[in-house]
GROMACS .gro file of C-alpha atoms in nm:
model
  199
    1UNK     CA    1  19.175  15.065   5.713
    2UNK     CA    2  19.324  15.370   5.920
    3UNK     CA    3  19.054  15.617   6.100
    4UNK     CA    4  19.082  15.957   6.015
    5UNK     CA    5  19.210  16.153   6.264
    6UNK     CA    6  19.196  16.509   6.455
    7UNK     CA    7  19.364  16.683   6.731
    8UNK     CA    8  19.119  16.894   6.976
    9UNK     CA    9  19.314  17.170   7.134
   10UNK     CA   10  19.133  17.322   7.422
   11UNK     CA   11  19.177  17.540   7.730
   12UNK     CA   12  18.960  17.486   8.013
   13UNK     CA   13  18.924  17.849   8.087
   14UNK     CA   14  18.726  17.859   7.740
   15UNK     CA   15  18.400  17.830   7.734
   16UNK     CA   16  18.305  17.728   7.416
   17UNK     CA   17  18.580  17.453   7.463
   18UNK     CA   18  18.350  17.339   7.704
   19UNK     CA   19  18.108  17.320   7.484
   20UNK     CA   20  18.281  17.122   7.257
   21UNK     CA   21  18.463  16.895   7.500
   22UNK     CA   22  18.097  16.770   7.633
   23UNK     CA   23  17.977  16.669   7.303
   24UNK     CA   24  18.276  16.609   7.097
   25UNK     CA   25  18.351  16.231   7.219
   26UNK     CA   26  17.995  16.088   7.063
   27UNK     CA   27  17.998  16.305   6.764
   28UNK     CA   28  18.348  16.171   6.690
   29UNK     CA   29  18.260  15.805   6.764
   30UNK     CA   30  17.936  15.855   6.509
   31UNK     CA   31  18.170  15.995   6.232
   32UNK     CA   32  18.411  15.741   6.267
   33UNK     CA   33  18.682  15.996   6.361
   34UNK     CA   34  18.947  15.951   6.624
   35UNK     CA   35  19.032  16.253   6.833
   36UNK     CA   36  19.349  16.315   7.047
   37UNK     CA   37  19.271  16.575   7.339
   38UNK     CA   38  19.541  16.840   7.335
   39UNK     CA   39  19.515  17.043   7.654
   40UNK     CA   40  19.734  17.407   7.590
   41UNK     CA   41  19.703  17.743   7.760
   42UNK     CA   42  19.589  18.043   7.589
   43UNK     CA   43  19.797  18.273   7.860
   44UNK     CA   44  20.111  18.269   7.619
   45UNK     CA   45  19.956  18.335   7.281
   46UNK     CA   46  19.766  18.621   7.424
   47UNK     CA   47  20.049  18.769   7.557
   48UNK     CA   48  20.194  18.767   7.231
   49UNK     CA   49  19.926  19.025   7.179
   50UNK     CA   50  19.944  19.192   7.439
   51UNK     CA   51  19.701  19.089   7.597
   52UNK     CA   52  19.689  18.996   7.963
   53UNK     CA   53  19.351  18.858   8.011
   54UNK     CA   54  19.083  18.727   7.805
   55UNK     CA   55  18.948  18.943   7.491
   56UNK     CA   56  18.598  18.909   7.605
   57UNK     CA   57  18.744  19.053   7.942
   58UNK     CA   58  18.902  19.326   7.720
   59UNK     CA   59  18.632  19.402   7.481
   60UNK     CA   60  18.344  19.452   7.668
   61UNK     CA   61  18.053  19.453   7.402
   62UNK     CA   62  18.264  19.097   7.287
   63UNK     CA   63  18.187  18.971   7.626
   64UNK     CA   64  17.857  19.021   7.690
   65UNK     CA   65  17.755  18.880   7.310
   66UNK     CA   66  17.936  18.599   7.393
   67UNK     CA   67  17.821  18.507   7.739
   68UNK     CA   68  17.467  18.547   7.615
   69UNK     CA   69  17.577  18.320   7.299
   70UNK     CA   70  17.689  18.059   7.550
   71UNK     CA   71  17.393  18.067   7.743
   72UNK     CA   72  17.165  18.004   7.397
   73UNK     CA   73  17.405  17.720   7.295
   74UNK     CA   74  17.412  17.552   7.592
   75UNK     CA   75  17.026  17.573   7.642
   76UNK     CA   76  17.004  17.402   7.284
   77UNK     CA   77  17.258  17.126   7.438
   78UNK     CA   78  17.079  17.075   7.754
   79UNK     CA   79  17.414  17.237   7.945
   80UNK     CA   80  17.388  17.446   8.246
   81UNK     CA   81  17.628  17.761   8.237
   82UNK     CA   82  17.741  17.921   8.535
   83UNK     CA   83  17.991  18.206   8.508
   84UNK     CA   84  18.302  18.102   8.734
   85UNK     CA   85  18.431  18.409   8.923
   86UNK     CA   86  18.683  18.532   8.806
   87UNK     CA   87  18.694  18.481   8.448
   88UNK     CA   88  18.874  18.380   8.321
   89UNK     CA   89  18.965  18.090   8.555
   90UNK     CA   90  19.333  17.958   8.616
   91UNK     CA   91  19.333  17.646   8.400
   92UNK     CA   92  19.701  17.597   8.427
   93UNK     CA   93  19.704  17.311   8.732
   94UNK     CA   94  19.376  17.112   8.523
   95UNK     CA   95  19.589  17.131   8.227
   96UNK     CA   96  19.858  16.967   8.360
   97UNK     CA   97  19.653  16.689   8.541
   98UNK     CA   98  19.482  16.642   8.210
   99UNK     CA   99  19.811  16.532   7.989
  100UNK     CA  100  19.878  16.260   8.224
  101UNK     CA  101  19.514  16.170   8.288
  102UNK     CA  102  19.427  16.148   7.908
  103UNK     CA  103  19.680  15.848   7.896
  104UNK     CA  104  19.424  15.683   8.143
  105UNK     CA  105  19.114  15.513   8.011
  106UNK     CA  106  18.890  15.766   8.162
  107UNK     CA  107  19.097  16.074   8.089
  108UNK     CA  108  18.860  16.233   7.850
  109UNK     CA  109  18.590  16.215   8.143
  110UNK     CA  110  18.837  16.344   8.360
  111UNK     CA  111  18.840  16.648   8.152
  112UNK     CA  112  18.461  16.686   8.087
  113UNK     CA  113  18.450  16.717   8.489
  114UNK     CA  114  18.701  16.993   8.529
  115UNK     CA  115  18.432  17.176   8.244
  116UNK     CA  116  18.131  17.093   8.457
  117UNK     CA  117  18.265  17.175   8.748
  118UNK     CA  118  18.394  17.554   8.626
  119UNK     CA  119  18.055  17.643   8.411
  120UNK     CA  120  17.822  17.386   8.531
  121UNK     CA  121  17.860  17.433   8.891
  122UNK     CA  122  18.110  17.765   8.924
  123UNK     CA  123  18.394  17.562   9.109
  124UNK     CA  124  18.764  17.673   9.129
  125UNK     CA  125  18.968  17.464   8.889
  126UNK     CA  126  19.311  17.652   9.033
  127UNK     CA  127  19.186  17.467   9.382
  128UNK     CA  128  19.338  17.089   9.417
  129UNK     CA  129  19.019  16.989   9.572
  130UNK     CA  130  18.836  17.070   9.298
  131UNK     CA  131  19.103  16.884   9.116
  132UNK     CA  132  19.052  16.604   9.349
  133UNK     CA  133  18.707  16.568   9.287
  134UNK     CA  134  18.713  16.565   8.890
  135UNK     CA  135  19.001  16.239   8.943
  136UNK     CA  136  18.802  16.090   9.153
  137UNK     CA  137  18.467  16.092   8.987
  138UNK     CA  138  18.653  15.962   8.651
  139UNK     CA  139  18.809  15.700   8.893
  140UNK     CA  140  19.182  15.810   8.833
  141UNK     CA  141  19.421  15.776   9.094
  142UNK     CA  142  19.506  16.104   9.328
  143UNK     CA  143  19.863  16.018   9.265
  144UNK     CA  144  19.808  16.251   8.884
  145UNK     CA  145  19.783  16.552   9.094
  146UNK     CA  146  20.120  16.498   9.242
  147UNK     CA  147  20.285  16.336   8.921
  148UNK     CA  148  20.144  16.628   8.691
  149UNK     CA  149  20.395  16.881   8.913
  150UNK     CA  150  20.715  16.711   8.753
  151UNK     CA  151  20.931  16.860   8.557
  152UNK     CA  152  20.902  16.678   8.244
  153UNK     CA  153  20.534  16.701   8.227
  154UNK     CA  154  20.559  17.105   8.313
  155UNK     CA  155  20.763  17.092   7.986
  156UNK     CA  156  20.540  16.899   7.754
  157UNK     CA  157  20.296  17.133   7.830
  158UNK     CA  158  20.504  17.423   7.737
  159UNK     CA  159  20.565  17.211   7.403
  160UNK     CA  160  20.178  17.155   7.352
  161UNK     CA  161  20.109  17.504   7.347
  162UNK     CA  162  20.407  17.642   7.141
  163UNK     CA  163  20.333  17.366   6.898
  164UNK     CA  164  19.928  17.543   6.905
  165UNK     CA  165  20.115  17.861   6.791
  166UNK     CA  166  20.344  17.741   6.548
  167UNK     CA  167  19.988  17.570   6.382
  168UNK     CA  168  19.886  17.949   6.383
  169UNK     CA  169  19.600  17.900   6.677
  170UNK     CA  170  19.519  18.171   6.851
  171UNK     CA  171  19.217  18.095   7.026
  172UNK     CA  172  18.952  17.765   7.160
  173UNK     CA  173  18.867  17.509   7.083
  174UNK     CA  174  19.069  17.453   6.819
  175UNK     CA  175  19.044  17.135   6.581
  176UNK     CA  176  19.364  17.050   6.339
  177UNK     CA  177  19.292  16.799   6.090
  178UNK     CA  178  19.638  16.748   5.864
  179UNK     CA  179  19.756  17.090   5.772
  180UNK     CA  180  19.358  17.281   5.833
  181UNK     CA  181  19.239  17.459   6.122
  182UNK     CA  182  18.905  17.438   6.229
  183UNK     CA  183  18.878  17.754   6.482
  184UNK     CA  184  18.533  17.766   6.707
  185UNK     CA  185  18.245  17.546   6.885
  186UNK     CA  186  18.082  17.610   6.582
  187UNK     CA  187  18.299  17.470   6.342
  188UNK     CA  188  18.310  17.114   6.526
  189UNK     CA  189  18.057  16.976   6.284
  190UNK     CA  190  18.278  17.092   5.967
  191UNK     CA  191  18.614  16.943   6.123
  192UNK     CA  192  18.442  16.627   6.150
  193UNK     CA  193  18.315  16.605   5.813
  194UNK     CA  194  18.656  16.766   5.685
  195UNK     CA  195  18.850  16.460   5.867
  196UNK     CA  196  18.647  16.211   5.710
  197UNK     CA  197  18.662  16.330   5.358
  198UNK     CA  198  19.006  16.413   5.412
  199UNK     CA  199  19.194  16.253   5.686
   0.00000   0.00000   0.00000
């Protein structure tokens, strides 16, 4: 019998996605769901907008609610949360490392590092080395760095994220189960539940 399934689109310069990425992987394995990471930037569909920064950058009473709310949620998950400076962080170099390391056994860990090193320690995820490090704790080969500057992966990273608009997302994490979108941290639960009654 097939295992429902559900696409996680996240941007690492989100902070609930980090949230989410850190305990999405058990949660999924308990409800029997499988879960393909979809790394996208959130640069483009705010620009659509108007936007050229983050909304909780923009709206300032947003912001602080939600860095407090961040700080609560994480306590309840036993997450430290650090706020990288600036914020919010380019995630465009991670996200390109992460579509070839996802294809890797350990790519999902790979991406849980880049998290925990931007709002569990306050690293630089523009800065290779921080790159570096996140590979190399997950055990991946340095060589992704290099490969994820190729042309053809640029390009399916452009694709991920105009596919995220075209499925009408517009912010992270995001969680797509057939033709519903689950938008939030705190919708992760009802995704799950909605992909096994469903998917």
């Amino acid at each position: 019998m097939t295992r429902p399934r559900m696409d996680f689109y996240f941007e690492f310069a989100s902070t609930y996605s980090y949230l989410s990425a850190l305990r999405l992987p058990s949660l999924a394995e308990a409800a029997g769901v499988d879960v393909r990471w979809r790394p996208f930037l959130l640069g483009p569909i705010f620009a659509v907008q108007g936007w050229n920064t983050s909304p909780f950058n923009i709206y300032a009473a947003k912001g602080r609610y939600m860095w407090r709310d961040v700080e609560r949620r994480a306590a309840r998950y036993g997450l430290d949360v650090i706020r990288p400076d600036p914020f919010p962080q380019n995630g465009l170099l991670a996200a390109r490392v992460a579509q070839l390391a996802l294809a890797q056994p350990r790519g999902i860990e790979f991406c849980q590092n880049v998290f925990l090193a931007e709002f569990g320690a306050g690293q630089d995820i523009s800065d290779p080395d921080t790159i570096k490090a996140c590979l190399a704790s997950a055990g991946l080969p340095m060589t992704l760095l290099a490969d994820a500057q190729n042309d053809t992966n640029k390009h399916a990273l452009r694709t991920t994220t105009d596919t995220a608009a075209r499925l009408g997302i517009f912010g992270a994490p995001s969680f797509i189960v057939g033709d519903e979108l689950f938008w939030g941290d705190d919708r992760m639960h009802d995704a799950l539940d909605w992909a096994t009654r469903h998917g």
